[in-house]
Structure formats: C-alpha cells, structure tokens
CSV table of C-alpha atoms in Angstrom, one decimal:
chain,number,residue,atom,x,y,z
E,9,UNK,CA,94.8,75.8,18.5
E,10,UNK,CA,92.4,78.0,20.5
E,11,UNK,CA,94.9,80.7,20.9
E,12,UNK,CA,98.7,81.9,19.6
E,13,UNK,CA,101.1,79.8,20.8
E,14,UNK,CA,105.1,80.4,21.0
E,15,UNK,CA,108.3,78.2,21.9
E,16,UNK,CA,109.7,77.6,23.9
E,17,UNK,CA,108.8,79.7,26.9
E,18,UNK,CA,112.0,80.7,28.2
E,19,UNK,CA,115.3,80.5,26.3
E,20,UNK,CA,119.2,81.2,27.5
E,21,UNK,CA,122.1,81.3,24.9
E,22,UNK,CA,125.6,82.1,25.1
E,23,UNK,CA,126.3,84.5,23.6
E,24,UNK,CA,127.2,84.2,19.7
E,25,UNK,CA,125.3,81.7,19.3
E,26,UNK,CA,122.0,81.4,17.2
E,27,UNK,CA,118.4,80.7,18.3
E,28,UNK,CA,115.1,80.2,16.7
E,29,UNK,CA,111.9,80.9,18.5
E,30,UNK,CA,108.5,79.7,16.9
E,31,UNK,CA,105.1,81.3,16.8
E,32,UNK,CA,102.1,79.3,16.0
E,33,UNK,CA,99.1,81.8,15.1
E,34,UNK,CA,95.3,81.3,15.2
E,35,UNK,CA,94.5,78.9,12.3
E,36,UNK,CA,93.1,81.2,9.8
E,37,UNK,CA,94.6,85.0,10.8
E,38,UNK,CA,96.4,85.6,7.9
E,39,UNK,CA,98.5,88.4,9.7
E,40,UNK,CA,101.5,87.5,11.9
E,41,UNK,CA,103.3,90.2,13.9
E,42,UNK,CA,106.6,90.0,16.0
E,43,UNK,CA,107.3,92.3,18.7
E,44,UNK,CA,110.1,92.9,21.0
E,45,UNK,CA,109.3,93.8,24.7
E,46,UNK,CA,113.0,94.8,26.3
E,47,UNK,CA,112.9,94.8,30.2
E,48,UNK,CA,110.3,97.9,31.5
E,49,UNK,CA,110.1,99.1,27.6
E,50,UNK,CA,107.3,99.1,25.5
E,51,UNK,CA,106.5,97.1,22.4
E,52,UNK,CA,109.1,97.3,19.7
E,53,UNK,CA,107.8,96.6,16.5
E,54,UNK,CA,110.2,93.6,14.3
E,55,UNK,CA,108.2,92.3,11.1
E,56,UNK,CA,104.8,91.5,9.6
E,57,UNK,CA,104.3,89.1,7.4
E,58,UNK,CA,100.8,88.7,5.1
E,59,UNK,CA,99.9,85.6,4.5
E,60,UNK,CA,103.7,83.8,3.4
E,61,UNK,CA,104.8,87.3,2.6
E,62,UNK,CA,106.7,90.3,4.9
E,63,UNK,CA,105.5,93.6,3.1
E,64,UNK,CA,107.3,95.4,6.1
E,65,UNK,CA,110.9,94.1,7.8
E,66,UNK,CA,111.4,97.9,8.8
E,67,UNK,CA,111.6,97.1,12.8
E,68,UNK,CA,114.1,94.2,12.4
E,69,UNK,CA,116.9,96.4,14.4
E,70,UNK,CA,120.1,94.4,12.5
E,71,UNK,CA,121.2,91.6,9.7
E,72,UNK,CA,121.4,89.3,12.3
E,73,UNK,CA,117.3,89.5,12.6
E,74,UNK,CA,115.4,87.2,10.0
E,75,UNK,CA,111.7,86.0,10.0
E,76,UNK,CA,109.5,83.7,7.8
E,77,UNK,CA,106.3,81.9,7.6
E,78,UNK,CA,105.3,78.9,5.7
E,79,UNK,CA,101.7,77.6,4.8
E,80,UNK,CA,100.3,81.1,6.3
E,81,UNK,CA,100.5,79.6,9.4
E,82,UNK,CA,104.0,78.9,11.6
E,83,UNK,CA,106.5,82.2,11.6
E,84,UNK,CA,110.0,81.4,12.8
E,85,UNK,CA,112.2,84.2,14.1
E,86,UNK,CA,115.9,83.5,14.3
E,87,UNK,CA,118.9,85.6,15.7
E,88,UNK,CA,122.1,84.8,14.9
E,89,UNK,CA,125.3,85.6,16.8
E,90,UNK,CA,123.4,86.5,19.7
E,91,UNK,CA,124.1,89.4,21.9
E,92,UNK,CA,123.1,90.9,25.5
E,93,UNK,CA,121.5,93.4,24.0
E,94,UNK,CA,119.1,90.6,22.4
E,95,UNK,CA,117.9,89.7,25.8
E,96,UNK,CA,114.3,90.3,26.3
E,97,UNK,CA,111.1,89.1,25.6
E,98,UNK,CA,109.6,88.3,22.2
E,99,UNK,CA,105.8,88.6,21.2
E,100,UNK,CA,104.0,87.3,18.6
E,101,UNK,CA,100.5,88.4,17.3
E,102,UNK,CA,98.2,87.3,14.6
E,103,UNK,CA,95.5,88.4,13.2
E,104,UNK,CA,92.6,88.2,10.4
E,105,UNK,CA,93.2,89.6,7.3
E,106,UNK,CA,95.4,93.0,7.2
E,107,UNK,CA,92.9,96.1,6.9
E,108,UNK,CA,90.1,94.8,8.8
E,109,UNK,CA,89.2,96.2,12.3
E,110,UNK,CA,90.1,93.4,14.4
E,111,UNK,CA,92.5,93.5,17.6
E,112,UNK,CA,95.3,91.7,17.4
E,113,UNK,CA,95.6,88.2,19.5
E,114,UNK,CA,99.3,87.6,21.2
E,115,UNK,CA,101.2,84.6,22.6
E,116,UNK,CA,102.8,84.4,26.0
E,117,UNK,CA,106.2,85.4,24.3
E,118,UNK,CA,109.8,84.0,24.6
E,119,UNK,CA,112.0,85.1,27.5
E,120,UNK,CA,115.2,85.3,25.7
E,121,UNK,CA,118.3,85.6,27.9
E,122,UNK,CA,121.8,86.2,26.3
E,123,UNK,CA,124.7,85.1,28.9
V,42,UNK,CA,103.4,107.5,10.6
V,43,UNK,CA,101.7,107.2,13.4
V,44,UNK,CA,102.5,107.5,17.3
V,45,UNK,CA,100.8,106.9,20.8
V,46,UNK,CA,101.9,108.6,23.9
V,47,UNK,CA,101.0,107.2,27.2
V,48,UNK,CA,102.2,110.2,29.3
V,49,UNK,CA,102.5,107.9,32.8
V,50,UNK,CA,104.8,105.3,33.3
V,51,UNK,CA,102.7,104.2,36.5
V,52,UNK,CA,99.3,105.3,38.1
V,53,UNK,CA,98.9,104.9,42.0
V,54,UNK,CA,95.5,104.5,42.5
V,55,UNK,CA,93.2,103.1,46.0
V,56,UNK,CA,91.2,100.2,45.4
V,57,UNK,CA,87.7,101.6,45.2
V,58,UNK,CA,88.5,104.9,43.5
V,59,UNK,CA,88.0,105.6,40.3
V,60,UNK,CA,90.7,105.1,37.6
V,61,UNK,CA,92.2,106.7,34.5
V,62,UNK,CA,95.2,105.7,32.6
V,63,UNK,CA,96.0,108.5,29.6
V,64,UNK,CA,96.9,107.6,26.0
V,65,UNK,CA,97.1,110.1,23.2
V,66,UNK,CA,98.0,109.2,19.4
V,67,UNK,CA,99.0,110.6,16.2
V,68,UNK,CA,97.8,109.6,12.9
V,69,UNK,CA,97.8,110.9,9.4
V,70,UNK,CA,94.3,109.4,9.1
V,71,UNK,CA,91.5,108.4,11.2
V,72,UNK,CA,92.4,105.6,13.8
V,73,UNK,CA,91.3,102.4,15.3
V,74,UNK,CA,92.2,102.4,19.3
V,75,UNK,CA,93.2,99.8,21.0
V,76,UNK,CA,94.0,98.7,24.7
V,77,UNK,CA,95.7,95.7,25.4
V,78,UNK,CA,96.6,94.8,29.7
V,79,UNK,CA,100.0,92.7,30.3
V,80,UNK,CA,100.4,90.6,33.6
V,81,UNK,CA,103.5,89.2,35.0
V,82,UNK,CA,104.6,87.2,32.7
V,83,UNK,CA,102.1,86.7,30.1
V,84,UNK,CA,101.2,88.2,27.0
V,85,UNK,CA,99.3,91.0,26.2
V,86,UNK,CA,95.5,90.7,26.1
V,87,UNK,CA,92.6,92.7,24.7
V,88,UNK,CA,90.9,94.8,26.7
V,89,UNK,CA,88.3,97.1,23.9
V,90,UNK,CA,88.7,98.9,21.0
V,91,UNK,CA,87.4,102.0,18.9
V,92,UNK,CA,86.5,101.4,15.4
V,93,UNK,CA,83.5,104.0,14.4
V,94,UNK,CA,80.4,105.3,16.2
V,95,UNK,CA,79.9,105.7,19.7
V,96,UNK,CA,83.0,107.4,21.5
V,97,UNK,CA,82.5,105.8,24.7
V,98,UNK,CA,83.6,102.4,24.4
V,99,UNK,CA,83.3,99.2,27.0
V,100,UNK,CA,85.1,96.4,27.4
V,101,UNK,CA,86.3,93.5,29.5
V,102,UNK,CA,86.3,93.5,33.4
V,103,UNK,CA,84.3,96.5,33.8
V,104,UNK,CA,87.2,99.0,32.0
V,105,UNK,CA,85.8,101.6,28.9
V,106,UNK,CA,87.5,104.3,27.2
V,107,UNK,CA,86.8,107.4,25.5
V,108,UNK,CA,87.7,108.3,21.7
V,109,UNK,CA,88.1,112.4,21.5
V,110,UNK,CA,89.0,113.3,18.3
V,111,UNK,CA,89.5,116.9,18.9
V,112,UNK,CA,92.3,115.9,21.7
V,113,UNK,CA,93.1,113.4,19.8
V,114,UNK,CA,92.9,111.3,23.5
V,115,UNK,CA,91.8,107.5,24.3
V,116,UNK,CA,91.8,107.5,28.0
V,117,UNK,CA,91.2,104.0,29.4
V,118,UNK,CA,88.7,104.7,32.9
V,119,UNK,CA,87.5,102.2,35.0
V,120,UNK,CA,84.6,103.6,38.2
V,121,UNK,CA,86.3,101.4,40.9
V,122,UNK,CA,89.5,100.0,41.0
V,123,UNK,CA,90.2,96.5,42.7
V,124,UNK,CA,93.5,95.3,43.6
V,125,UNK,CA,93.3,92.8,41.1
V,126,UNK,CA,93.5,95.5,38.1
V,127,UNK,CA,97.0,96.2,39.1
V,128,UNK,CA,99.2,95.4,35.6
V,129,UNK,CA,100.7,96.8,32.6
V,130,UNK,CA,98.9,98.6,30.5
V,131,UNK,CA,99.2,99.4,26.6
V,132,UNK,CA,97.6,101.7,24.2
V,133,UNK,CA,97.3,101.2,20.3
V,134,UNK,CA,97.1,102.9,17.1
V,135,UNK,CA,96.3,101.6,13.9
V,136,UNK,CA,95.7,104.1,10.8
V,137,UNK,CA,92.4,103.1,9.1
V,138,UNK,CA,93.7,105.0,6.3
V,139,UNK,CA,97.3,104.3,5.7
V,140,UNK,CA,99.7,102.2,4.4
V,141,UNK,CA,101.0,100.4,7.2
V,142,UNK,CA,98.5,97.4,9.2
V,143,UNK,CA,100.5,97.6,12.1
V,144,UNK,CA,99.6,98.4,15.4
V,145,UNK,CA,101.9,100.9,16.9
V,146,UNK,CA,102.0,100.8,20.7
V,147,UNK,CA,103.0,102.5,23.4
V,148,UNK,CA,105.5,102.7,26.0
V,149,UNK,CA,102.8,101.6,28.8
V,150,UNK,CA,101.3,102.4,32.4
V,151,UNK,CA,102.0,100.6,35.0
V,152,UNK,CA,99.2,100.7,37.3
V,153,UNK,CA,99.1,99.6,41.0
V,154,UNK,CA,95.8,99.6,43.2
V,155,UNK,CA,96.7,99.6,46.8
V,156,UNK,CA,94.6,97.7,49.1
C-alpha cells in the first residue's frame, strides 16, 4: 500500500481480556517500530523489529506485551489480560533499512480503550 | 542513550506572527533531527529533518528548523503562523553513531494559533 496501515481503528476490551492490533508497513521498509501514545503523553517507545527479527524489546513495559513480524512485512502486537492502564493509542512506524537517514513513516494508530 | 527535551508543553502564538517551538537533544554521537506534526486523531507525519550540511533546514508547509550543535538545539520556526498550523508537535533524535536505530521522541508542543 501507499502508506502504513493499522487495524482496526478504534478498539474497546474488557478488561482481562486479550487483543491483537495489526500494522501493515510500506512494502519494502524493512524496519517496523511500535509506539505507545498515552492520553496528552509523548511517544513511548515498545519494540523494533529488523526485518523478521526484534534486536530491541526494551520498551515493552510488561510480560503481558509481545510483538512479531512475518515475511518482513505484517507486525502484530498483542496484550494479553488487558488493563486500564493499557488504554491509549498505539503507533506503528516503518521504515527503510535500519542505519540509513530516512524519517520514519507512521499509521493512524489504534485507539485502544480498556473498560 | 539519547534524549530530546521539548521544554513547552504548548505555544500560544497570533496567526500572522512568527513562530518557534523549542527542542533540545542529547546524544553520545552526532544526530539525525527529526520533526514529525500530529493532528487530532491521526498519526504523526513528517515535517523535515537534519542529516549533514546546511544547518538550516526546510520542510513541508512553509516550517524549517535550525541544527546548533554548540546548544545542541533544533528549533522548529515557521515566519507566519496560520490558524491551520495549530497541532501537536514532536521532535526526534536518532544517534548516527550508536547502537540503537530508534528514534527517541519527545514529550511534544502543543501549539495553538489564535485567529
């Protein structure tokens, strides 16, 4: 596609329960970042993955957090056992290949909203 | 690791005056900048970016910035603000040099152009 593109839009869960959201990057950008954007906060950083690969999980704030990619393209974020404090909005980003100069391209993100 | 400080949570500004938002960084090697502007609801898009050369940099919808190593600063300016500029903005770091490929950003300005 011309552009990143994430599902769905806008998510509620109860909470406890687990959800998936999905990030489709820019065919080619081997790079795929996930951010976390709480209510008036900045960008928290959650994973990278290069290529099928996540050299750096740091950011993913619990166990309950996972991320993976297949065919260096779709990246699927899941949260299990979901919690308030999991409400907010979820950004993804690609990019061409790790170490180059290029900005990074994001998605519309997921409004995530824990009840 | 690297940091980025963007001192103002909002800037007031009158549509037709001039316009800075401030954005410092920290880096253990020599950066690329980057500014990124949110609207309601929507992902983050690029706005310009510092890579090497020139220190004044210009980008999309009339907005530049200046790289100053010595203050180690990346001020976004724009000469006349309209009411349409009004938005979330976000400041960058990458380390050219280091380990990590991630951009780290930060917290963001909210700026609002009065009429």
């Amino acid at each position: 596609g011309a552009g990143v593109s994430q599902s769905p839009s806008n998510k509620v869960t109860e909470k406890g329960k687990d959800v998936e959201l999905r990030c489709d990057p820019i065919s080619g950008h081997t790079a795929l970042y996930w951010y976390r954007q709480r209510l008036g906060q900045g960008l928290e950083f959650l994973i990278y993955f290069q290529g099928n690969s996540a050299p750096d999980k740091s950011g993913l704030p619990s166990d309950r957090f996972s991320a993976e990619r297949t065919g260096e393209s779709v990246s699927t974020l899941t949260i299990q056992r979901t919690q308030q404090e999991d409400s907010a909005v979820y950004l993804c980003a690609s990019s061409p290949p790790a170490g180059s100069n290029t900005e990074a391209f994001f998605g519309q993100g997921t409004r995530l909203t824990v009840v | 690791a690297q940091s980025v400080a963007q001192p103002e949570d909002q800037v007031n500004v009158a549509e037709g005056n001039p316009l800075t938002v401030k954005c410092t960084y920290s880096v253990s090697g020599n950066p690329y900048l980057f500014w990124y502007v949110q609207y309601p609801n929507r992902g983050l898009q690029f706005l310009l970016k510092y890579i090497t050369g020139d220190n004044l940099v210009k980008g999309s919808y009339g907005f530049e910035a200046e790289f100053n190593k010595s203050q180690t600063s990346f001020h976004l300016k724009k000469p006349s603000a309209l009411v349409s500029d009004s938005a979330l903005y976000f400041c960058a770091v990458r380390d050219r040099a280091g380990g990590s490929y991630i951009p780290t950003f930060g917290r963001g300005t909210s700026l609002i152009v009065h009429p």
